[in-house]
Amino acid sequence: MKKTMHSIIFALTAVLLLLSAACTYEGDTIVSSQSTEESLDYISESLSVIMPEEKETSSMNVRFYQNDRYLPYVSLQYFLEEYMKFTIVSASYSSDEYRYTIKDTLNGNKRILIVVNKKTDSIRIPSYTDFKNIGMDESIRDKLCSFVTKYTGEKSRTFDLAKYGFKVYGAPDEVYIPLCILSNLFSSLKYERYFYNGKSVYCTKGKGTYYDKSKGYESFYKSDWYTDADGNFKARPQTLIDYSYKLLCFTHDTLYGHPGYYGIASLDDGSPDAEKTAVLDKLDFDQLLHQGEEAESIRKLLLSSSYKDYIYGLMKLFIKLYGDSHSSFSADQDIYTISQAVKEHGYDDLYSKKILARLNARQNIPNWRKNTRKGKASGAAYIPADSSGVPAFEVIDENKTAIIRFDSFYFDDDGWKGYYGTKPSTSPDPTSVSIPDDSIGTFYKSFYAIEHDPNYAGNVKNVVIDIANNGGGESDVLQFLLNYMIDSKDSSLLTLDVISGGKKILTASSDLNLDGKIDSNDKKKKYNFLIFTSLMSFSCGNAMPAICADNSIKIIGQKSGGGSCVVRHACTADGFPYQYSGLERIARKDWSNVEGGIPVSEGGEIPYDEDMFEDAVLAGVVNKLFP
């Protein structure tokens, strides 16, 4: 095989590495080396990395093995240190195994072992529950909440890359793994994705679905992988077709959370068919795509040489076949848009029945509420209305019933950094102290008004938490708010790892009086609480009524909209980012699933129509449940 001078130089470098002693690292990192270079048939390159928050590009050192330009390999140790910012406290290498112990400094300095076997092309993580809960920098949130985590059923996980056609390559003191595997298995846990387009590596960060084109992404689809000089789609190379399909198989079989819903196994109203879903949950990805004409058509699209068909196949996979509303596909909107797909194929072909039902509710719920509540006086001048003019806090029914309203479980990091950066006082007055207007701030200020405004103090008996248009958000915010209503020990967030059977119980205690301390002075409120839900109450907006119902708090309105898993981010081998339901599925106290939504309490149903937000309708239901 003909070699370039470039490749000869790197091959000679690799040979010299075989003769050199292993590196010694400072600090508590101890390295012993008995491994060798597995293959000399590679080219090393430094690829530019387009980061979302930086104007200047950085670089990533990669290898291309066997003259394969479609699959960049990256050193695991390098990736963990440079891109995930972990400290590796020990690393050892034998003829077949590479063992790394990382220290999660943002999560109690936990030590997590990762074992890579180059002979079996596998990655083993003995404490996988700890691993998939690796810390993010949320130090300011620690001021507001203190968490205690209990695990049961903890199991080791081994990821068999060979089963999916992926190989790892050993070197004297490091092991190389495909970048797409590192992204889906490792960095996605911190809501970061790294994907390659044949020219550069692109990164997305954060929990949002869509990435910002203004920060470098306008160049992504200019790669000759996708389009020619005139912007026309090119044919997909067979190698990329194979890699992308195999990576989808790997991600589904090893990382998918099985939320309890498939669009190809749902009832006419969009709710899950539990019996059919249980059957599909036992299948691997390729088997799943052989279950009926709809699934077969998606498989055909995913294996198509046409990029347009392939992208539509990805849309249908996440929006129709998974169809749980947490799974979604977000290709750059310039290459082939969802609106284009709908125009060509129709809503029914692209969307699951569940998503169609929620799209219909999305047209009605916000408008009905806006038409009913816009312009109503806020219950407190220091609690602003939302962007549509609907008050976040109201008091109705002769000041007997308060309504606290918010449409996402949102946390204002900068606002709370500013608040806790000063010396907090106990139960601060919102008229003189700046308190963020996020969900936590809205709750605090609402209860401050209820307890200090002479019109409300002693009069308000009932508090309605209106999450009828709440699409979810951050679970730590959810747990803070639950502490206002439920004792800490009873408000735990329960999650189940369906693949391993592992269970997690996360219990929060919160600084409810905002004095900078979490102690016995942070007491729940004693009111008649009611949770107002609808089909639009999704994800955390579904978890709140689940936990509240388990604690005998009344649920009113309509059944909530489901959404049971944490969201994880991933990418295809040819660079298309997506999100899916990850390996933590929210459960009720009996560990049953919440994907089907939480029904309202007996006597708590409010008809689904334009009057559902009227004072008389709400007051009528509240007074019926609490006469």
C-alpha positions as a printed NumPy array, in Angstrom:
array([[  0.   ,   0.   ,   0.   ],
       [  1.332,   3.389,  -1.   ],
       [  2.101,   5.674,   1.959],
       [  2.546,   9.428,   2.052],
       [  5.563,  10.974,   3.789],
       [  3.054,  12.299,   6.379],
       [  1.898,   8.814,   7.304],
       [  5.479,   7.443,   7.334],
       [  6.521,  10.079,   9.852],
       [  3.647,   9.187,  12.182],
       [  4.295,   5.486,  11.783],
       [  7.931,   6.004,  12.783],
       [  6.794,   8.072,  15.721],
       [  4.56 ,   5.214,  16.815],
       [  7.47 ,   2.771,  16.634],
       [  9.585,   5.045,  18.815],
       [  6.751,   5.118,  21.339],
       [  7.027,   1.368,  21.649],
       [ 10.625,   1.773,  22.769],
       [ 10.044,   4.627,  25.17 ],
       [  9.175,   4.408,  28.835],
       [  5.617,   5.186,  29.929],
       [  4.825,   8.747,  30.917],
       [  4.753,   9.624,  34.59 ],
       [  2.109,  12.078,  35.718],
       [  2.307,  14.46 ,  38.599],
       [ -0.021,  14.467,  41.566],
       [ -1.805,  11.286,  42.524],
       [ -1.843,   9.833,  38.999],
       [  0.125,   6.59 ,  38.848],
       [  0.793,   5.024,  35.465],
       [  2.192,   1.615,  34.645],
       [  2.478,   0.461,  31.045],
       [  2.739,  -2.935,  29.462],
       [  0.701,  -2.252,  26.363],
       [  1.826,  -1.888,  22.767],
       [  0.756,  -0.067,  19.623],
       [ -1.951,  -2.227,  18.12 ],
       [ -1.852,  -0.799,  14.605],
       [  0.587,   1.441,  12.795],
       [ -1.777,   2.009,   9.894],
       [ -3.099,   5.384,  10.922],
       [ -2.804,   9.08 ,  10.196],
       [ -2.771,  11.617,  13.022],
       [ -4.387,  15.   ,  12.499],
       [ -5.45 ,  18.024,  14.467],
       [ -9.045,  18.949,  13.575],
       [-10.571,  22.349,  14.245],
       [-13.362,  22.325,  16.834],
       [-16.199,  24.829,  16.512],
       [-17.337,  25.556,  20.052],
       [-20.732,  27.21 ,  20.677],
       [-19.607,  29.918,  23.08 ],
       [-16.233,  30.812,  21.573],
       [-15.449,  32.935,  18.525],
       [-12.11 ,  31.24 ,  17.987],
       [-11.92 ,  27.567,  17.114],
       [ -9.955,  25.128,  19.234],
       [ -8.471,  21.854,  18.014],
       [ -8.84 ,  18.135,  18.675],
       [ -6.137,  15.524,  18.087],
       [ -7.522,  12.509,  16.25 ],
       [ -6.402,   9.426,  14.369],
       [ -7.819,   7.915,  11.203],
       [ -7.157,   4.179,  11.049],
       [ -6.989,   1.949,   7.975],
       [ -7.309,   4.951,   5.643],
       [-10.909,   5.411,   6.837],
       [-11.693,   9.144,   6.725],
       [-15.243,   8.715,   7.989],
       [-14.503,   7.655,  11.575],
       [-12.111,   9.799,  13.648],
       [-10.651,   8.127,  16.746],
       [ -9.742,  10.036,  19.901],
       [ -7.667,   9.02 ,  22.918],
       [-10.011,   8.282,  25.825],
       [ -7.713,   9.875,  28.403],
       [ -7.274,  12.98 ,  26.253],
       [-11.042,  13.271,  25.735],
       [-11.838,  12.858,  29.434],
       [ -9.278,  15.45 ,  30.491],
       [ -9.542,  18.023,  27.707],
       [-13.222,  17.923,  26.837],
       [-14.993,  16.594,  29.92 ],
       [-12.593,  18.295,  32.343],
       [-12.174,  15.235,  34.55 ],
       [ -9.159,  14.545,  36.706],
       [ -7.7  ,  11.108,  36.065],
       [ -6.282,   9.936,  39.384],
       [ -4.903,   6.644,  38.126],
       [ -4.281,   4.957,  34.808],
       [ -2.795,   1.518,  34.161],
       [ -2.302,  -0.498,  31.011],
       [ -1.772,  -4.192,  30.363],
       [ -1.567,  -6.205,  27.187],
       [ -5.342,  -6.055,  26.698],
       [ -6.845,  -3.636,  29.24 ],
       [ -6.686,   0.073,  29.884],
       [ -7.988,   1.118,  33.308],
       [ -8.758,   4.734,  34.182],
       [-10.077,   6.057,  37.477],
       [-11.615,   9.504,  37.211],
       [-12.447,  11.849,  40.054],
       [-15.746,  13.663,  39.764],
       [-14.857,  16.855,  41.631],
       [-18.36 ,  18.26 ,  41.111],
       [-20.06 ,  15.265,  42.711],
       [-18.418,  14.608,  46.047],
       [-15.053,  13.58 ,  44.524],
       [-16.452,  10.18 ,  43.637],
       [-13.985,   7.829,  41.97 ],
       [-15.316,   6.078,  38.887],
       [-13.465,   3.273,  37.116],
       [-13.544,   2.852,  33.334],
       [-12.036,  -0.303,  31.816],
       [-11.412,  -0.604,  28.073],
       [-10.493,  -3.99 ,  26.597],
       [ -8.871,  -3.776,  23.182],
       [ -9.109,  -7.53 ,  22.648],
       [-12.901,  -7.616,  23.022],
       [-13.469,  -4.017,  21.859],
       [-15.513,  -3.251,  24.954],
       [-15.902,  -0.588,  27.651],
       [-16.808,  -1.692,  31.169],
       [-18.   ,   0.711,  33.857],
       [-18.44 ,  -1.129,  37.186],
       [-20.357,   1.689,  38.908],
       [-22.559,   2.806,  36.057],
       [-25.141,   4.58 ,  38.226],
       [-22.437,   6.9  ,  39.548],
       [-21.078,   7.335,  36.056],
       [-24.348,   8.396,  34.428],
       [-24.852,  10.933,  37.226],
       [-21.5  ,  12.614,  36.752],
       [-21.522,  16.135,  38.127],
       [-22.09 ,  19.411,  36.402],
       [-21.073,  22.756,  37.839],
       [-24.2  ,  23.596,  39.813],
       [-22.591,  24.99 ,  42.938],
       [-25.071,  27.878,  43.232],
       [-27.921,  25.352,  43.271],
       [-26.343,  23.741,  46.308],
       [-27.254,  26.931,  48.168],
       [-30.92 ,  26.282,  47.428],
       [-31.086,  22.486,  47.677],
       [-29.247,  19.734,  49.463],
       [-29.623,  16.274,  47.935],
       [-29.298,  12.788,  49.369],
       [-29.123,   9.962,  46.839],
       [-29.826,   6.307,  47.493],
       [-29.198,   3.578,  44.906],
       [-30.509,   0.043,  44.835],
       [-29.903,  -2.665,  42.265],
       [-26.601,  -1.153,  41.132],
       [-25.017,  -3.186,  38.337],
       [-21.869,  -3.036,  36.258],
       [-22.36 ,  -2.204,  32.579],
       [-20.267,  -3.468,  29.676],
       [-20.622,  -1.785,  26.299],
       [-19.766,  -4.243,  23.544],
       [-18.574,  -2.079,  20.651],
       [-17.623,  -5.089,  18.542],
       [-21.263,  -6.18 ,  18.407],
       [-21.998,  -2.979,  16.507],
       [-18.966,  -3.065,  14.221],
       [-16.82 ,  -0.573,  16.134],
       [-13.247,  -1.25 ,  17.187],
       [-10.907,   0.261,  19.777],
       [ -7.203,   0.618,  19.148],
       [ -4.55 ,   0.284,  21.802],
       [ -1.359,   2.323,  22.074],
       [  1.526,   2.187,  24.594],
       [ -0.146,   4.498,  27.129],
       [ -3.579,   5.317,  25.721],
       [ -6.532,   3.738,  23.953],
       [ -8.379,   5.195,  20.961],
       [-12.173,   5.078,  20.604],
       [-14.408,   6.478,  17.84 ],
       [-15.38 ,  10.078,  18.553],
       [-19.082,   9.343,  17.94 ],
       [-18.999,   6.668,  20.685],
       [-17.248,   9.034,  23.098],
       [-19.854,  11.698,  22.397],
       [-22.917,   9.488,  22.849],
       [-21.578,   7.495,  25.793],
       [-19.585,  10.115,  27.701],
       [-19.975,  13.815,  26.886],
       [-23.735,  13.551,  26.318],
       [-24.089,  13.03 ,  30.074],
       [-22.999,  16.652,  30.466],
       [-25.317,  17.773,  27.669],
       [-22.455,  18.162,  25.222],
       [-22.15 ,  16.627,  21.763],
       [-19.117,  16.415,  19.484],
       [-19.779,  15.495,  15.877],
       [-17.682,  15.401,  12.706],
       [-18.671,  16.491,   9.206],
       [-15.622,  15.366,   7.26 ],
       [-13.844,  18.689,   7.791],
       [-14.195,  19.864,  11.384],
       [-15.589,  18.812,  14.753],
       [-18.625,  20.738,  15.984],
       [-19.809,  20.985,  19.574],
       [-23.192,  21.782,  21.072],
       [-23.65 ,  22.486,  24.754],
       [-26.652,  22.976,  26.97 ],
       [-30.016,  21.298,  27.352],
       [-31.728,  22.911,  24.374],
       [-32.768,  21.003,  21.275],
       [-31.609,  23.443,  18.613],
       [-28.138,  24.834,  18.228],
       [-27.26 ,  28.398,  17.385],
       [-26.232,  28.912,  13.762],
       [-24.801,  32.33 ,  14.595],
       [-21.944,  30.722,  16.492],
       [-20.206,  28.921,  13.659],
       [-22.747,  26.328,  12.595],
       [-23.52 ,  28.018,   9.29 ],
       [-20.454,  26.192,   7.938],
       [-21.499,  22.707,   9.062],
       [-23.351,  21.569,   5.947],
       [-20.838,  23.08 ,   3.563],
       [-18.887,  19.857,   3.877],
       [-18.695,  17.808,   0.702],
       [-20.101,  14.893,   2.688],
       [-23.576,  16.33 ,   2.183],
       [-23.866,  18.771,  -0.693],
       [-22.016,  19.763,  -3.838],
       [-20.747,  23.232,  -4.708],
       [-24.233,  24.233,  -5.872],
       [-25.867,  23.139,  -2.628],
       [-27.439,  19.988,  -4.066],
       [-27.606,  16.803,  -1.99 ],
       [-24.98 ,  14.211,  -2.756],
       [-25.358,  10.453,  -2.417],
       [-24.491,   9.051,   1.005],
       [-21.339,   6.906,   0.995],
       [-22.039,   3.294,   1.977],
       [-19.45 ,   3.459,   4.75 ],
       [-21.319,   6.338,   6.389],
       [-24.644,   4.578,   5.899],
       [-23.267,   1.576,   7.785],
       [-21.639,   3.574,  10.598],
       [-24.699,   5.728,  11.172],
       [-27.104,   2.804,  11.312],
       [-24.814,   0.825,  13.632],
       [-24.435,   3.819,  15.948],
       [-28.22 ,   4.22 ,  16.113],
       [-28.391,   0.525,  17.034],
       [-25.731,   0.966,  19.742],
       [-27.392,   4.036,  21.275],
       [-30.863,   2.481,  21.368],
       [-29.753,  -0.911,  22.682],
       [-27.481,   0.425,  25.433],
       [-28.625,   3.953,  26.345],
       [-32.312,   4.33 ,  25.48 ],
       [-34.535,   4.764,  28.535],
       [-37.661,   2.966,  27.235],
       [-40.107,   5.6  ,  28.471],
       [-43.12 ,   3.364,  27.957],
       [-44.345,   4.731,  24.659],
       [-43.864,   4.018,  20.946],
       [-45.72 ,   5.839,  18.223],
       [-46.23 ,   2.508,  16.47 ],
       [-47.911,   1.107,  19.594],
       [-50.287,   3.799,  20.78 ],
       [-54.032,   4.068,  21.183],
       [-56.171,   6.428,  19.114],
       [-56.037,   9.161,  21.777],
       [-52.223,   9.057,  21.788],
       [-51.862,   7.206,  25.083],
       [-49.566,   4.153,  25.192],
       [-50.755,   0.632,  24.469],
       [-49.05 ,  -0.962,  27.47 ],
       [-49.22 ,  -4.541,  26.163],
       [-47.707,  -3.767,  22.76 ],
       [-45.137,  -1.436,  24.307],
       [-43.923,  -4.186,  26.649],
       [-43.305,  -6.446,  23.64 ],
       [-41.392,  -3.768,  21.729],
       [-39.265,  -2.922,  24.769],
       [-37.71 ,  -6.402,  24.608],
       [-36.411,  -5.922,  21.063],
       [-33.113,  -4.487,  19.91 ],
       [-33.113,  -1.588,  17.479],
       [-32.932,  -3.579,  14.267],
       [-35.635,  -5.964,  15.464],
       [-37.809,  -2.971,  16.387],
       [-37.532,  -1.678,  12.835],
       [-38.947,  -4.935,  11.507],
       [-42.221,  -4.588,  13.463],
       [-44.719,  -3.735,  10.791],
       [-44.936,  -1.639,   7.663],
       [-44.366,   1.72 ,   9.396],
       [-41.197,   0.587,  11.147],
       [-39.904,  -1.136,   7.998],
       [-40.373,   2.067,   6.   ],
       [-38.309,   4.007,   8.565],
       [-35.531,   1.408,   8.39 ],
       [-35.474,   1.729,   4.605],
       [-35.14 ,   5.508,   4.883],
       [-32.309,   5.241,   7.412],
       [-30.38 ,   2.972,   5.043],
       [-31.069,   5.102,   1.973],
       [-28.272,   6.607,  -0.106],
       [-30.376,   9.777,  -0.425],
       [-29.648,  12.387,   2.25 ],
       [-33.13 ,  13.791,   1.916],
       [-34.693,  10.372,   2.53 ],
       [-32.242,   9.673,   5.35 ],
       [-33.029,  12.952,   7.141],
       [-36.736,  12.255,   6.794],
       [-36.062,   8.792,   8.216],
       [-34.374,  10.386,  11.251],
       [-37.329,  12.717,  11.698],
       [-39.763,   9.805,  11.595],
       [-37.624,   7.681,  13.92 ],
       [-37.656,  10.251,  16.706],
       [-40.982,  11.998,  16.083],
       [-43.118,   9.064,  14.912],
       [-41.64 ,   5.723,  16.006],
       [-40.346,   6.871,  19.411],
       [-42.875,   9.695,  19.4  ],
       [-42.792,  10.394,  23.155],
       [-42.099,  14.168,  22.766],
       [-38.748,  13.9  ,  24.556],
       [-37.151,  12.315,  21.504],
       [-36.591,  14.777,  18.678],
       [-34.398,  15.377,  15.677],
       [-32.926,  18.801,  15.052],
       [-30.992,  18.943,  11.807],
       [-29.88 ,  22.38 ,  10.704],
       [-32.959,  24.133,   9.409],
       [-31.29 ,  24.989,   6.094],
       [-30.793,  21.456,   4.815],
       [-34.276,  19.917,   5.065],
       [-36.814,  21.381,   7.439],
       [-39.656,  19.803,   9.356],
       [-42.041,  22.252,   7.696],
       [-40.842,  21.039,   4.303],
       [-41.339,  17.446,   5.419],
       [-44.872,  18.185,   6.638],
       [-45.698,  19.91 ,   3.373],
       [-44.482,  16.903,   1.376],
       [-45.712,  14.059,   3.594],
       [-48.372,  15.455,   5.945],
       [-48.666,  15.595,   9.724],
       [-50.058,  12.084,  10.111],
       [-47.087,  10.507,   8.335],
       [-44.496,  12.361,  10.414],
       [-45.94 ,  12.678,  13.931],
       [-47.067,  10.166,  16.518],
       [-50.647,  10.356,  17.781],
       [-49.358,  11.581,  21.124],
       [-47.501,  14.506,  19.555],
       [-50.483,  15.331,  17.339],
       [-52.713,  15.47 ,  20.424],
       [-50.249,  17.76 ,  22.187],
       [-49.912,  19.971,  19.092],
       [-53.676,  20.423,  19.185],
       [-53.588,  21.238,  22.899],
       [-50.745,  23.685,  22.266],
       [-53.049,  25.629,  19.969],
       [-55.817,  25.778,  22.59 ],
       [-54.482,  25.841,  26.161],
       [-52.295,  28.984,  25.936],
       [-54.941,  30.877,  23.97 ],
       [-57.796,  29.914,  26.273],
       [-55.794,  30.948,  29.294],
       [-54.64 ,  34.185,  27.664],
       [-58.163,  35.098,  26.621],
       [-59.403,  34.454,  30.15 ],
       [-56.586,  35.808,  32.323],
       [-54.751,  38.479,  30.299],
       [-55.039,  41.878,  31.91 ],
       [-56.164,  40.515,  35.273],
       [-54.517,  42.232,  38.214],
       [-51.488,  40.507,  39.67 ],
       [-51.893,  39.374,  43.233],
       [-48.713,  41.291,  44.102],
       [-47.037,  44.17 ,  42.292],
       [-43.603,  42.562,  42.62 ],
       [-44.669,  39.4  ,  40.75 ],
       [-44.738,  40.21 ,  37.027],
       [-47.054,  38.746,  34.419],
       [-45.659,  36.429,  31.759],
       [-44.862,  37.532,  28.201],
       [-48.49 ,  37.07 ,  27.14 ],
       [-49.799,  39.299,  29.927],
       [-51.126,  36.454,  32.101],
       [-50.427,  37.034,  35.821],
       [-48.101,  34.551,  37.518],
       [-49.926,  35.079,  40.813],
       [-53.609,  35.744,  41.402],
       [-56.04 ,  35.483,  44.295],
       [-59.691,  34.687,  43.536],
       [-62.927,  33.652,  45.216],
       [-63.048,  36.417,  47.845],
       [-59.337,  35.962,  48.598],
       [-59.821,  32.321,  49.6  ],
       [-57.881,  30.737,  46.715],
       [-54.462,  31.735,  45.412],
       [-53.155,  30.669,  41.993],
       [-49.434,  30.318,  41.298],
       [-48.763,  29.921,  37.61 ],
       [-45.559,  29.069,  35.695],
       [-44.952,  27.387,  32.342],
       [-41.548,  25.798,  32.919],
       [-39.377,  24.672,  35.799],
       [-36.818,  27.374,  35.157],
       [-33.733,  28.325,  37.173],
       [-32.043,  31.731,  36.863],
       [-28.393,  30.889,  37.613],
       [-27.105,  34.457,  37.409],
       [-29.981,  35.814,  39.468],
       [-29.379,  33.407,  42.334],
       [-25.622,  33.952,  42.187],
       [-26.359,  37.614,  42.708],
       [-28.764,  36.912,  45.574],
       [-26.478,  34.539,  47.463],
       [-23.485,  36.741,  46.693],
       [-24.833,  39.131,  49.32 ],
       [-25.605,  38.175,  52.903],
       [-29.121,  36.687,  52.743],
       [-31.657,  37.573,  55.388],
       [-34.389,  35.307,  56.696],
       [-37.616,  35.548,  54.676],
       [-36.502,  38.632,  52.707],
       [-39.063,  41.222,  51.626],
       [-39.341,  41.164,  47.786],
       [-40.122,  44.895,  47.772],
       [-36.648,  45.679,  49.097],
       [-34.519,  42.665,  48.067],
       [-33.92 ,  41.572,  44.489],
       [-35.181,  38.005,  44.079],
       [-35.127,  36.304,  40.651],
       [-38.356,  35.955,  38.688],
       [-37.754,  32.292,  37.86 ],
       [-39.965,  29.449,  39.113],
       [-38.355,  29.368,  42.553],
       [-38.556,  33.145,  42.927],
       [-42.179,  33.178,  41.788],
       [-43.084,  30.544,  44.385],
       [-41.277,  32.35 ,  47.183],
       [-42.771,  35.739,  46.366],
       [-46.261,  34.28 ,  45.994],
       [-46.169,  32.734,  49.456],
       [-44.643,  35.923,  50.85 ],
       [-47.645,  37.815,  49.516],
       [-50.091,  35.223,  50.853],
       [-48.578,  35.482,  54.334],
       [-47.819,  39.227,  54.518],
       [-50.458,  41.033,  52.465],
       [-53.277,  41.969,  54.907],
       [-55.848,  41.146,  52.23 ],
       [-54.622,  37.559,  52.042],
       [-53.055,  36.698,  55.405],
       [-55.439,  34.465,  57.291],
       [-57.895,  34.431,  54.383],
       [-56.202,  32.243,  51.782],
       [-56.953,  28.582,  52.451],
       [-56.333,  27.01 ,  49.064],
       [-53.383,  27.262,  46.685],
       [-53.74 ,  26.128,  43.067],
       [-50.462,  25.382,  41.277],
       [-51.364,  26.026,  37.635],
       [-49.033,  23.971,  35.422],
       [-51.661,  23.382,  32.745],
       [-49.309,  24.868,  30.134],
       [-46.034,  23.671,  31.667],
       [-43.803,  21.716,  29.285],
       [-41.213,  20.726,  31.883],
       [-37.748,  21.928,  32.793],
       [-35.215,  21.198,  35.499],
       [-35.808,  18.521,  38.09 ],
       [-33.917,  20.249,  40.902],
       [-36.324,  23.185,  40.558],
       [-39.192,  20.697,  40.729],
       [-37.872,  19.26 ,  43.987],
       [-37.414,  22.692,  45.545],
       [-41.036,  23.549,  44.804],
       [-42.268,  20.207,  46.119],
       [-40.673,  20.99 ,  49.465],
       [-43.163,  23.842,  49.874],
       [-45.988,  21.293,  49.816],
       [-44.569,  17.964,  51.011],
       [-42.147,  16.913,  53.737],
       [-38.694,  16.324,  52.325],
       [-38.67 ,  12.611,  53.118],
       [-41.89 ,  12.095,  51.154],
       [-41.07 ,  14.239,  48.12 ],
       [-38.24 ,  12.129,  46.692],
       [-37.785,  11.833,  42.941],
       [-37.709,   8.13 ,  42.019],
       [-36.072,   6.999,  38.768],
       [-35.613,   3.557,  37.252],
       [-32.915,   2.337,  34.856],
       [-34.954,  -0.038,  32.714],
       [-31.93 ,  -1.779,  31.187],
       [-30.041,  -2.563,  34.412],
       [-32.977,  -2.541,  36.831],
       [-31.151,  -0.029,  39.03 ],
       [-33.265,   2.324,  41.122],
       [-32.412,   5.811,  42.369],
       [-34.141,   7.747,  45.138],
       [-33.209,  11.441,  45.18 ],
       [-34.359,  13.36 ,  48.26 ],
       [-34.053,  17.136,  48.483],
       [-34.096,  19.592,  51.367],
       [-34.454,  23.24 ,  50.384],
       [-33.702,  26.749,  51.623],
       [-37.357,  27.714,  51.585],
       [-36.88 ,  30.907,  53.621],
       [-33.87 ,  31.964,  51.515],
       [-31.621,  32.678,  54.516],
       [-28.628,  30.828,  53.058],
       [-29.079,  27.827,  55.371],
       [-30.96 ,  24.569,  54.928],
       [-32.257,  23.702,  58.373],
       [-35.326,  23.041,  60.493],
       [-36.569,  26.593,  59.902],
       [-37.352,  25.678,  56.294],
       [-40.876,  24.399,  56.753],
       [-43.515,  23.354,  54.252],
       [-46.626,  25.501,  53.904],
       [-49.962,  24.382,  55.354],
       [-52.614,  25.04 ,  52.755],
       [-55.009,  22.964,  50.689],
       [-52.866,  22.419,  47.621],
       [-54.243,  21.53 ,  44.2  ],
       [-52.217,  20.847,  41.023],
       [-53.94 ,  22.091,  37.856],
       [-52.822,  19.986,  34.858],
       [-53.656,  19.323,  31.213],
       [-52.226,  17.385,  28.286],
       [-49.636,  20.175,  28.043],
       [-48.273,  19.289,  31.52 ],
       [-45.257,  17.344,  30.346],
       [-41.982,  15.931,  31.738],
       [-41.392,  17.746,  35.06 ],
       [-44.932,  19.056,  34.55 ],
       [-45.958,  15.389,  34.675],
       [-43.632,  14.429,  37.531],
       [-45.068,  17.086,  39.862],
       [-48.627,  15.688,  39.823],
       [-47.226,  12.142,  40.09 ],
       [-45.363,  12.909,  43.319],
       [-48.188,  15.077,  44.645],
       [-50.811,  12.396,  43.938],
       [-48.661,   9.898,  45.854],
       [-48.905,  12.309,  48.791],
       [-52.692,  12.788,  48.613],
       [-52.55 ,  16.246,  47.029],
       [-55.503,  16.851,  44.726],
       [-54.998,  16.902,  40.949],
       [-57.516,  18.979,  38.975],
       [-58.083,  19.833,  35.319],
       [-57.266,  17.14 ,  32.78 ],
       [-54.908,  14.155,  32.84 ],
       [-51.29 ,  15.295,  32.441],
       [-49.361,  14.699,  29.236],
       [-46.721,  12.14 ,  30.225],
       [-42.994,  12.388,  29.645],
       [-41.144,  10.034,  31.944],
       [-37.417,  10.054,  31.145],
       [-34.515,  12.43 ,  31.472],
       [-33.405,  13.88 ,  28.149],
       [-30.044,  12.845,  26.699],
       [-28.278,  14.236,  23.662],
       [-26.545,  12.236,  20.955],
       [-25.437,  12.427,  17.337],
       [-25.305,  10.17 ,  14.318],
       [-21.988,   8.984,  12.907],
       [-22.425,  11.418,  10.014],
       [-22.943,  14.418,  12.247],
       [-26.677,  14.876,  12.803],
       [-27.583,  15.833,  16.401],
       [-30.675,  14.565,  18.174],
       [-32.098,  14.004,  21.638],
       [-33.832,  10.996,  23.156],
       [-35.248,   9.597,  26.381],
       [-32.307,   8.541,  28.53 ],
       [-31.723,   5.889,  31.159],
       [-33.563,   7.427,  34.097],
       [-37.313,   6.889,  33.984],
       [-39.422,   8.674,  36.589],
       [-41.53 ,   6.346,  38.712],
       [-44.248,   6.588,  41.327],
       [-43.858,   5.215,  44.858],
       [-44.775,   1.722,  43.687],
       [-42.205,   2.083,  40.855],
       [-44.942,   2.163,  38.215],
       [-44.443,   4.233,  35.084],
       [-45.821,   7.764,  34.625],
       [-45.642,   7.913,  30.805],
       [-49.408,   7.546,  30.439],
       [-50.029,  10.737,  32.419],
       [-51.48 ,  11.322,  35.89 ],
       [-55.289,  11.239,  36.108],
       [-57.157,  13.921,  38.017],
       [-58.537,  13.282,  41.479],
       [-62.14 ,  12.22 ,  41.849],
       [-64.259,  15.314,  41.481],
       [-61.35 ,  17.313,  40.089],
       [-62.026,  17.161,  36.36 ],
       [-62.409,  20.459,  34.529],
       [-63.938,  20.243,  31.027],
       [-61.446,  20.764,  28.216],
       [-62.883,  23.934,  26.714],
       [-62.342,  27.675,  26.506],
       [-63.834,  28.279,  29.961],
       [-61.45 ,  26.028,  31.872],
       [-59.457,  28.986,  33.277],
       [-62.455,  31.056,  34.37 ],
       [-62.634,  32.107,  38.047],
       [-66.019,  30.475,  38.547],
       [-64.86 ,  27.169,  37.056],
       [-61.713,  26.984,  39.181],
       [-63.438,  28.153,  42.347],
       [-66.235,  25.644,  41.783],
       [-63.853,  22.687,  41.62 ],
       [-61.756,  23.919,  44.555],
       [-64.785,  24.447,  46.782],
       [-66.2  ,  21.054,  45.833],
       [-62.964,  19.329,  46.919],
       [-62.444,  21.585,  49.96 ],
       [-65.916,  22.78 ,  51.069]])
